[in-house]
Coordinates of C-alpha atoms and ligand atoms in Angstrom, one line a residue:
X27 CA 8.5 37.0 -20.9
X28 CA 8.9 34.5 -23.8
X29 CA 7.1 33.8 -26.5
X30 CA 4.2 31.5 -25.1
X31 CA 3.7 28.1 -27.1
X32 CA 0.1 27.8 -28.9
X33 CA -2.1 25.3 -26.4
X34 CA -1.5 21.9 -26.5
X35 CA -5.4 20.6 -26.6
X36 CA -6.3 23.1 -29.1
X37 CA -4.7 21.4 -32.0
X38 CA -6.7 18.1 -31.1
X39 CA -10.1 19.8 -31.3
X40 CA -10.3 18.4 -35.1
X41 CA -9.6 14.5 -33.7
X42 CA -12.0 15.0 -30.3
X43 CA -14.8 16.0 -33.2
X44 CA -14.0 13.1 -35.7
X45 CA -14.2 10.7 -32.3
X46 CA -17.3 12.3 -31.0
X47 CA -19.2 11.7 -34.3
X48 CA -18.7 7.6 -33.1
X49 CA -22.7 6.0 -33.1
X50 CA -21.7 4.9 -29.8
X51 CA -19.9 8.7 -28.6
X52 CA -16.8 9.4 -27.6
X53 CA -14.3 7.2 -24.9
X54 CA -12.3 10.3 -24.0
X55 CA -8.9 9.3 -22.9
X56 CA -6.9 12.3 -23.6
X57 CA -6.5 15.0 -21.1
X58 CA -6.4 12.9 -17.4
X59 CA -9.4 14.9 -16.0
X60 CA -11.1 13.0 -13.4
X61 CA -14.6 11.7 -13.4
X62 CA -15.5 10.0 -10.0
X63 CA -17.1 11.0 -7.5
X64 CA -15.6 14.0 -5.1
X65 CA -15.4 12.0 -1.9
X66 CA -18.5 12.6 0.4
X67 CA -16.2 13.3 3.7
X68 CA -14.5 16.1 2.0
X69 CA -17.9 17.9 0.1
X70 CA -19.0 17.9 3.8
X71 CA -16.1 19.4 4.7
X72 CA -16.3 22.4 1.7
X73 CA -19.9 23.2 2.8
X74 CA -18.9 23.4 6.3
X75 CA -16.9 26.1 5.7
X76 CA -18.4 27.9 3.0
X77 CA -19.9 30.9 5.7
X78 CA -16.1 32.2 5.6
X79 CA -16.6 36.0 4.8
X80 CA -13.6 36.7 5.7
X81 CA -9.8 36.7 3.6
X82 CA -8.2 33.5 4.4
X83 CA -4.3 33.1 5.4
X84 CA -2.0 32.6 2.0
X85 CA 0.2 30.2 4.5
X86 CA -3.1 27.9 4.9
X87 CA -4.7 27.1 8.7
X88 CA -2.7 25.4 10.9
X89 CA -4.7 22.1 10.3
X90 CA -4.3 22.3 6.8
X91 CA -0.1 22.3 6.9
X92 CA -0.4 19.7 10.0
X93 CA -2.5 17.3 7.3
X94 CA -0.3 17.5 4.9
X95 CA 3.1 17.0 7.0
X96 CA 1.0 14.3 8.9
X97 CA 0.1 12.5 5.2
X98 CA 3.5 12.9 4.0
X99 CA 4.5 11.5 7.3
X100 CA 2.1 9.1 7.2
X101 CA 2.0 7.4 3.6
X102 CA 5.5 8.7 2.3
X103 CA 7.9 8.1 4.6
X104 CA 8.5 12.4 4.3
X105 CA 9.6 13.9 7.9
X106 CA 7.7 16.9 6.8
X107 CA 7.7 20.4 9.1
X108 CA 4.3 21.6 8.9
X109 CA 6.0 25.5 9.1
X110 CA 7.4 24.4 5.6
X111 CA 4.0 23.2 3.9
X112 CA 2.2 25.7 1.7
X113 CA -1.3 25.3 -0.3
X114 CA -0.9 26.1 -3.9
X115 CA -4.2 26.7 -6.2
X116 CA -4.2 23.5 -7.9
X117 CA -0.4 22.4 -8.9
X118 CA -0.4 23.7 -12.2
X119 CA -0.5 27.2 -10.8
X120 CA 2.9 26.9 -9.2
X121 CA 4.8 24.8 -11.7
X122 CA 4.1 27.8 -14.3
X123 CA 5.0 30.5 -12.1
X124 CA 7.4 28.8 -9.6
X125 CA 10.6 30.3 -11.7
X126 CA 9.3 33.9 -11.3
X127 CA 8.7 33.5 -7.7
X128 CA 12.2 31.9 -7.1
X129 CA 13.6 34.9 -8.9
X130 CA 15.1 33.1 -11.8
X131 CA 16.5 35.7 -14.0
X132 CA 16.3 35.7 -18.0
X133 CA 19.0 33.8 -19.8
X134 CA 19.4 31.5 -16.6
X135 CA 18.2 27.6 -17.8
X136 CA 15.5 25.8 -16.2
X137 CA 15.9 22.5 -16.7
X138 CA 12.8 19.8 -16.8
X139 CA 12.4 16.4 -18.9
X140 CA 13.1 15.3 -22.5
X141 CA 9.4 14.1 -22.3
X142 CA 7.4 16.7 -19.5
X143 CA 4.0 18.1 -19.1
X144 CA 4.4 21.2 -20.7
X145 CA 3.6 23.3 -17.8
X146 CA 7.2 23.4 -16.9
X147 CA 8.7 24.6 -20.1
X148 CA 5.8 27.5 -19.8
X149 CA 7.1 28.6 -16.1
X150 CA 10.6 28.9 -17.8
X151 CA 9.6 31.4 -20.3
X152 CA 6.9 32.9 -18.1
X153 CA 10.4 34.3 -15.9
X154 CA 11.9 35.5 -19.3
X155 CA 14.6 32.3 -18.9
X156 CA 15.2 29.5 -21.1
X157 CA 13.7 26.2 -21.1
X158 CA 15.4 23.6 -21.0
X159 CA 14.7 20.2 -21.7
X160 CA 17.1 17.4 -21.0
X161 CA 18.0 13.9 -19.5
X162 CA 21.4 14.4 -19.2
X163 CA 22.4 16.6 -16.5
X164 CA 25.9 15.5 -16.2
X165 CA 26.5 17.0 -20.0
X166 CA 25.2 20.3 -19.1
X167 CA 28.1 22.9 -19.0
X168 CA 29.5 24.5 -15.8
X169 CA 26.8 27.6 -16.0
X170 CA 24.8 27.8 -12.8
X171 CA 21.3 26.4 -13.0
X172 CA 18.5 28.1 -10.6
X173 CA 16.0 25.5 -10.9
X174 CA 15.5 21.8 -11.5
X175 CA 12.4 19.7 -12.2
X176 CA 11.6 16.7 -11.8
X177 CA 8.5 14.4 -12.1
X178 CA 7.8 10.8 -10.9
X179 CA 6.0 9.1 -11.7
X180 CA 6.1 10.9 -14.9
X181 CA 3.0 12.6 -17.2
X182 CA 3.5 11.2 -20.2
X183 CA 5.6 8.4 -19.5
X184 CA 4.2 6.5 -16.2
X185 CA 8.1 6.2 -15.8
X186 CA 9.2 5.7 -12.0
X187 CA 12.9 7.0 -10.7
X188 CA 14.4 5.1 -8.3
X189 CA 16.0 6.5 -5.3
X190 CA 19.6 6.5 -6.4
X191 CA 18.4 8.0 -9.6
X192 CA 16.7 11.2 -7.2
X193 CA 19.8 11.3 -4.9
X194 CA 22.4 11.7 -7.8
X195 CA 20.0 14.4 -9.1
X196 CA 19.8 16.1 -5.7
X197 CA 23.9 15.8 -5.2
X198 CA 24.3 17.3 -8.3
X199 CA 22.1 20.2 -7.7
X200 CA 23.9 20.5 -4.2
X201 CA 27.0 21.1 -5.7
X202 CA 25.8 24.0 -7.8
X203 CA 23.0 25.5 -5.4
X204 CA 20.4 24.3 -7.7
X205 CA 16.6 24.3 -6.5
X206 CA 15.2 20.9 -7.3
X207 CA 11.2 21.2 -7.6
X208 CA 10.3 17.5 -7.6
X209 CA 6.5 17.5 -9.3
X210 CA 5.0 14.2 -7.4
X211 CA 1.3 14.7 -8.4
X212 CA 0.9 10.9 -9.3
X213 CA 2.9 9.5 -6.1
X214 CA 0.3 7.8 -4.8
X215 CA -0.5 6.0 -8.3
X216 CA 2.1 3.3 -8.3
X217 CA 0.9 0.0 -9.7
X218 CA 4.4 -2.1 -10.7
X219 CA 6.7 -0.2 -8.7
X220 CA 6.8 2.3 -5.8
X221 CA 7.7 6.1 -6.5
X222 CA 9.6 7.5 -3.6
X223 CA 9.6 11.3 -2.6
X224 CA 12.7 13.7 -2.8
X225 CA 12.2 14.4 0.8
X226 CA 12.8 11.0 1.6
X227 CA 15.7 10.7 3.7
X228 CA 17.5 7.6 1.8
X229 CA 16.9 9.8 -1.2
X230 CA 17.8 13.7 0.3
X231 CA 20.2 12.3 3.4
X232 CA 17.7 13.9 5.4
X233 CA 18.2 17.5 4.8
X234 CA 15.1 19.3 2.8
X235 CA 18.0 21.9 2.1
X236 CA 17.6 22.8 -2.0
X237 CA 14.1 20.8 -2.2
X238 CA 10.7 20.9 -2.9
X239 CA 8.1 18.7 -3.2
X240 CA 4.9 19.6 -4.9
X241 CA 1.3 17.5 -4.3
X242 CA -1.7 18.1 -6.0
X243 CA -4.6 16.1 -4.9
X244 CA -7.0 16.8 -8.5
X245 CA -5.5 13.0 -9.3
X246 CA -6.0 11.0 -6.2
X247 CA -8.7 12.8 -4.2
X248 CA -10.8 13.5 -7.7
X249 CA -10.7 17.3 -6.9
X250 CA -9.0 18.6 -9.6
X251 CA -12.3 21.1 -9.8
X252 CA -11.2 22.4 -6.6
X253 CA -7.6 23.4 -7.3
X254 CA -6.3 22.0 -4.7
X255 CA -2.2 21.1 -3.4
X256 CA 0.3 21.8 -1.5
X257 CA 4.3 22.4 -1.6
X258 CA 6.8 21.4 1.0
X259 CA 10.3 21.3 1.4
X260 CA 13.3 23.4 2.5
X261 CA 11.5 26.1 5.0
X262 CA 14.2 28.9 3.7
X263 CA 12.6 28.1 0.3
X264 CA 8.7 28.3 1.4
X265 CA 8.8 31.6 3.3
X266 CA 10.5 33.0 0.3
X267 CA 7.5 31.3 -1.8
X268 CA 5.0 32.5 0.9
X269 CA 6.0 36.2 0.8
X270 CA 5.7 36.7 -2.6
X271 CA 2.8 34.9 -2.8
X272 CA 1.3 36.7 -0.2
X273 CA 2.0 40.1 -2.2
X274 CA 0.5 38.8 -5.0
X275 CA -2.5 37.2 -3.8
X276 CA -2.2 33.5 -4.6
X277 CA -4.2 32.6 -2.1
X278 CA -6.5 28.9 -1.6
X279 CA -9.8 30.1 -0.6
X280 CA -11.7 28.9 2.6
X281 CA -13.3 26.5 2.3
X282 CA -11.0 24.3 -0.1
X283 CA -8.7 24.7 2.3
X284 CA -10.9 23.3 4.6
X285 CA -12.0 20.4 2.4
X286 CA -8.3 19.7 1.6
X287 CA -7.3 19.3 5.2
X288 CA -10.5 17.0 5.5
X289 CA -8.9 15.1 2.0
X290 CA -5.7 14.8 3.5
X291 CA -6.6 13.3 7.1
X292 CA -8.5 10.1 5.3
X293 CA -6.4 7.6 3.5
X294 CA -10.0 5.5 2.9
X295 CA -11.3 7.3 0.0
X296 CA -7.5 7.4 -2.1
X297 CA -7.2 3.7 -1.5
X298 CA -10.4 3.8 -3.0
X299 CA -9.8 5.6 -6.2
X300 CA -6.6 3.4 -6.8
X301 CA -8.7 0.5 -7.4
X302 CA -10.8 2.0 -9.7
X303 CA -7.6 3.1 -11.3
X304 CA -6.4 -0.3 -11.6
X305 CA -9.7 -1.8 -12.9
X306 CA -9.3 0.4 -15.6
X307 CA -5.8 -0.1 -16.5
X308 CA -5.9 -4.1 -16.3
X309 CA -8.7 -3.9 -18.6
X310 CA -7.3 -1.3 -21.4
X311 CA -4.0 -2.2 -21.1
X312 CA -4.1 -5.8 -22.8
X313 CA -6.8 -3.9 -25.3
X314 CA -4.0 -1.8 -26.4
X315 CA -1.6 -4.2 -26.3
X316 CA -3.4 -6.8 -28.8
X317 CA -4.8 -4.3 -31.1
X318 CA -0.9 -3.6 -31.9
X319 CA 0.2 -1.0 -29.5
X320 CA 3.1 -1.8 -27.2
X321 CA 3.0 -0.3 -23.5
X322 CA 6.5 1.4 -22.2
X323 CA 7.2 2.5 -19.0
X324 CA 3.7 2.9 -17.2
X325 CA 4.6 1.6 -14.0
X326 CA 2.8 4.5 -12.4
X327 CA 0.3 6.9 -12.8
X328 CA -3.1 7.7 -14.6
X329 CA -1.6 7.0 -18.6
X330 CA -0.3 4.3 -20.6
X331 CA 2.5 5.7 -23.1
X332 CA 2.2 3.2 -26.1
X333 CA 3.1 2.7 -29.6
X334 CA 2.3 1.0 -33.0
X335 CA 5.3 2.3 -34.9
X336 CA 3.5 5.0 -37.0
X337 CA 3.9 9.2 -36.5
X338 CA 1.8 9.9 -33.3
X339 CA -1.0 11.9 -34.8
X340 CA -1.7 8.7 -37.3
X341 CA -2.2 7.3 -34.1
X342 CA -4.7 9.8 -32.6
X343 CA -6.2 9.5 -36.2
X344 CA -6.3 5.4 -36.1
X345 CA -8.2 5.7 -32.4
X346 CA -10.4 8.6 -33.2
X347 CA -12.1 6.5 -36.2
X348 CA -12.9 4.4 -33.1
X349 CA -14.1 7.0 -31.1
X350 CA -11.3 7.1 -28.7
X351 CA -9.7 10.7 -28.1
X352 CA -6.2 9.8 -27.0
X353 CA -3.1 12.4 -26.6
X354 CA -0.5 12.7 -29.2
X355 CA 3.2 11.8 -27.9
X356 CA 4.4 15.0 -29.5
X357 CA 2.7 17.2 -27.2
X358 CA 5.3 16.4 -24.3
X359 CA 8.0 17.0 -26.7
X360 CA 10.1 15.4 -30.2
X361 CA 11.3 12.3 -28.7
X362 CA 7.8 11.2 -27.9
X363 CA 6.4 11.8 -31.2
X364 CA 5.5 7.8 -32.4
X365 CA 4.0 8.0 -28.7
X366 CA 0.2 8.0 -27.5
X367 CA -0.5 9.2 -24.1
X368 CA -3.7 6.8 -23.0
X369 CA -5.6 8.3 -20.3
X370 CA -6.9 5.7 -17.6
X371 CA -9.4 8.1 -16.4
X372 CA -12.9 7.9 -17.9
X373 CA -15.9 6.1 -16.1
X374 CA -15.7 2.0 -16.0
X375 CA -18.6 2.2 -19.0
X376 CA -16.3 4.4 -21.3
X377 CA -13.6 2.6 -20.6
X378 CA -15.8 -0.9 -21.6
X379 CA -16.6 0.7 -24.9
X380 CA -12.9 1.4 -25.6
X381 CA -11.9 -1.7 -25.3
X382 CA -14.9 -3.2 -27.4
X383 CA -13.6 -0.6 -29.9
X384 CA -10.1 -2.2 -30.0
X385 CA -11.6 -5.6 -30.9
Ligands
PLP18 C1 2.8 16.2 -14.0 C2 1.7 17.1 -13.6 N1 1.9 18.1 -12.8 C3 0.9 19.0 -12.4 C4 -0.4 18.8 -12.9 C5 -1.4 19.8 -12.5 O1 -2.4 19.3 -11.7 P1 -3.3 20.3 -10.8 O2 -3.1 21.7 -11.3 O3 -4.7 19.8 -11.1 O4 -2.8 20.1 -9.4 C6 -0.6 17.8 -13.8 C7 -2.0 17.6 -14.4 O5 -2.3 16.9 -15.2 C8 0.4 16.9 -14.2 O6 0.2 15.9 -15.0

């Protein structure tokens, strides 16, 4: 294993104090933790099931994988096999060991975004291999790649890909027996445009061959205290996942799997959270934008990625004299680093005294 880097939110403890210490606390718009409500049909669900003495199946019930082909069916345009749908313990647990259960060996690159959650460059070097982080895959050399990531909409930049953007990356990974891991935790957060799937057919031609597509519902079901998701995608690829997985015990307990499969039959309650979402957003963005910052990208997802000009953690520093905790660009790596990340995620009253703030 690589050297691991030093955790991102620890070096903004200092900023999160000096924003606490605001008469009228802290607007917290840093890490994208949600804070609504978990939705009533699905706490039902978790208490239903929590008699369940028993060790539950690392492939997930049968309802479970037929929700989530069924919503990917349903909302995403995805003709998902529910044989090729596996629940993951929250999302983040896969992206950081998804290299080391494909078998990526060290030396081989794994390939993620200039500007990514961090996550993936930690599953890299968790396998021994070497992260890398680029936009450019036509430059890389002719060495084989194992493994591909993705993300769209992207954490940090709310940046959508379109379709012909996905299907070059998926011919090219085709042509060298890449795995593409396509990280669509904010899919259904698109506010100016529409992300699209990699299992789409106009964007994979159909085939899941090489693909996988990985859903968390902590964003848009509010149950990131669950650790709740799911991967689908080329069945090859998810009985290899499941049988390692099964030998080492990465298993989604019970009774989450039970309230997931409850999350993932009701479209209500994520229709729901979006507008809350977009409250928030259509009143902090123009905040931002006339106290100086300029918004790029954020066409989708729970962040605005925004700039006055000045070195990122001046930033942090400007906002946390106001009391809002905000996430420096260079955490997501050195092109971002005049960035902020702006969380849309705290409660309607936070968010009111943020945008007070930027007055
Ligand atoms: C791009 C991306 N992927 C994965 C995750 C992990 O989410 P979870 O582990 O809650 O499913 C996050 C969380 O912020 C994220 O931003």
């Amino acid at each position: 294993m690589k050297a691991l880097p030093d955790f991102p939110w620890d070096r903004l403890a200092p900023y999160k104090e000096r924003a606490s210490a605001h008469p009228g606390g802290i607007t917290d718009l840093s890490v994208g933790t949600p804070v609504d409500p978990v939705p009533e049909s699905v706490r039902q669900a978790l208490a239903a099931a929590s008699d369940s003495p028993g060790y539950p199946l690392t492939y997930g019930t049968a309802r479970l994988r037929e929700a989530a082909a069924n919503r990917l069916r349903r909302t995403h345009g995805v003709a998902a096999d529910p044989a090729a749908v596996l629940p993951t313990i929250g999302s983040k647990e896969l992206v950081a060991w998804l290299p080391t259960l494909l078998g990526v060996r060290p030396g081989q690159r794994v390939i993620f975004p200039e500007l990514a959650y961090p996550t993936y460059d930690v599953g890299a070097r968790l396998a021994g291999a070497e992260p890398y982080a680029t936009d450019g895959l036509l430059a890389l050399g002719p060495e084989p790649v194992p493994l591909v990531w993705v993300n769209s909409p992207s954490n940090p930049t709310g940046r959508v890909l379109p379709a012909e953007h996905l299907r070059k990356v998926v011919s090219w990974a085709r042509e060298r027996g890449a795995v593409v891991a396509s990280d669509e935790c904010y899919i259904d957060l698109g506010w100016e445009e529409s992300p699209i799937s990699i299992l789409h057919p106009d964007v994979c031609g159909g085939s899941h061959e090489g693909l996988l597509a990985v859903h968390s519902l902590s964003k848009r079901s509010n149950l990131a205290g669950y650790r709740a998701a799911f991967v689908a995608g080329d069945p090859a690829l998810i009985k290899a996942l499941l049988e390692v997985r099964k030998h080492a015990g990465m298993i989604m307990p019970a009774p989450v799997q039970a309230a997931m499969t409850a999350a993932l039959d009701d479209d209500a309650h994520v229709a729901e959270q979006r507008e809350r979402y977009a409250a928030r957003r259509a009143a902090l963005r123009p905040a931002l934008t006339a106290a100086g910052w300029q918004i790029e990208h954020s066409e989708a997802g729970l962040y605005l990625w925004a700039s006055n000009g000045a070195d990122c953690w001046e930033q942090v520093a400007e906002l946390a004299a106001k009391g809002i905790l905000v996430t420096p660009g260079d955490i997501y790596g050195p092109t971002g680093s005049r960035h902020i990340r702006v969380a849309i995620t705290a409660s309607d009253e936070r968010i009111d005294a943020a945008v007070s703030r930027l007055q």
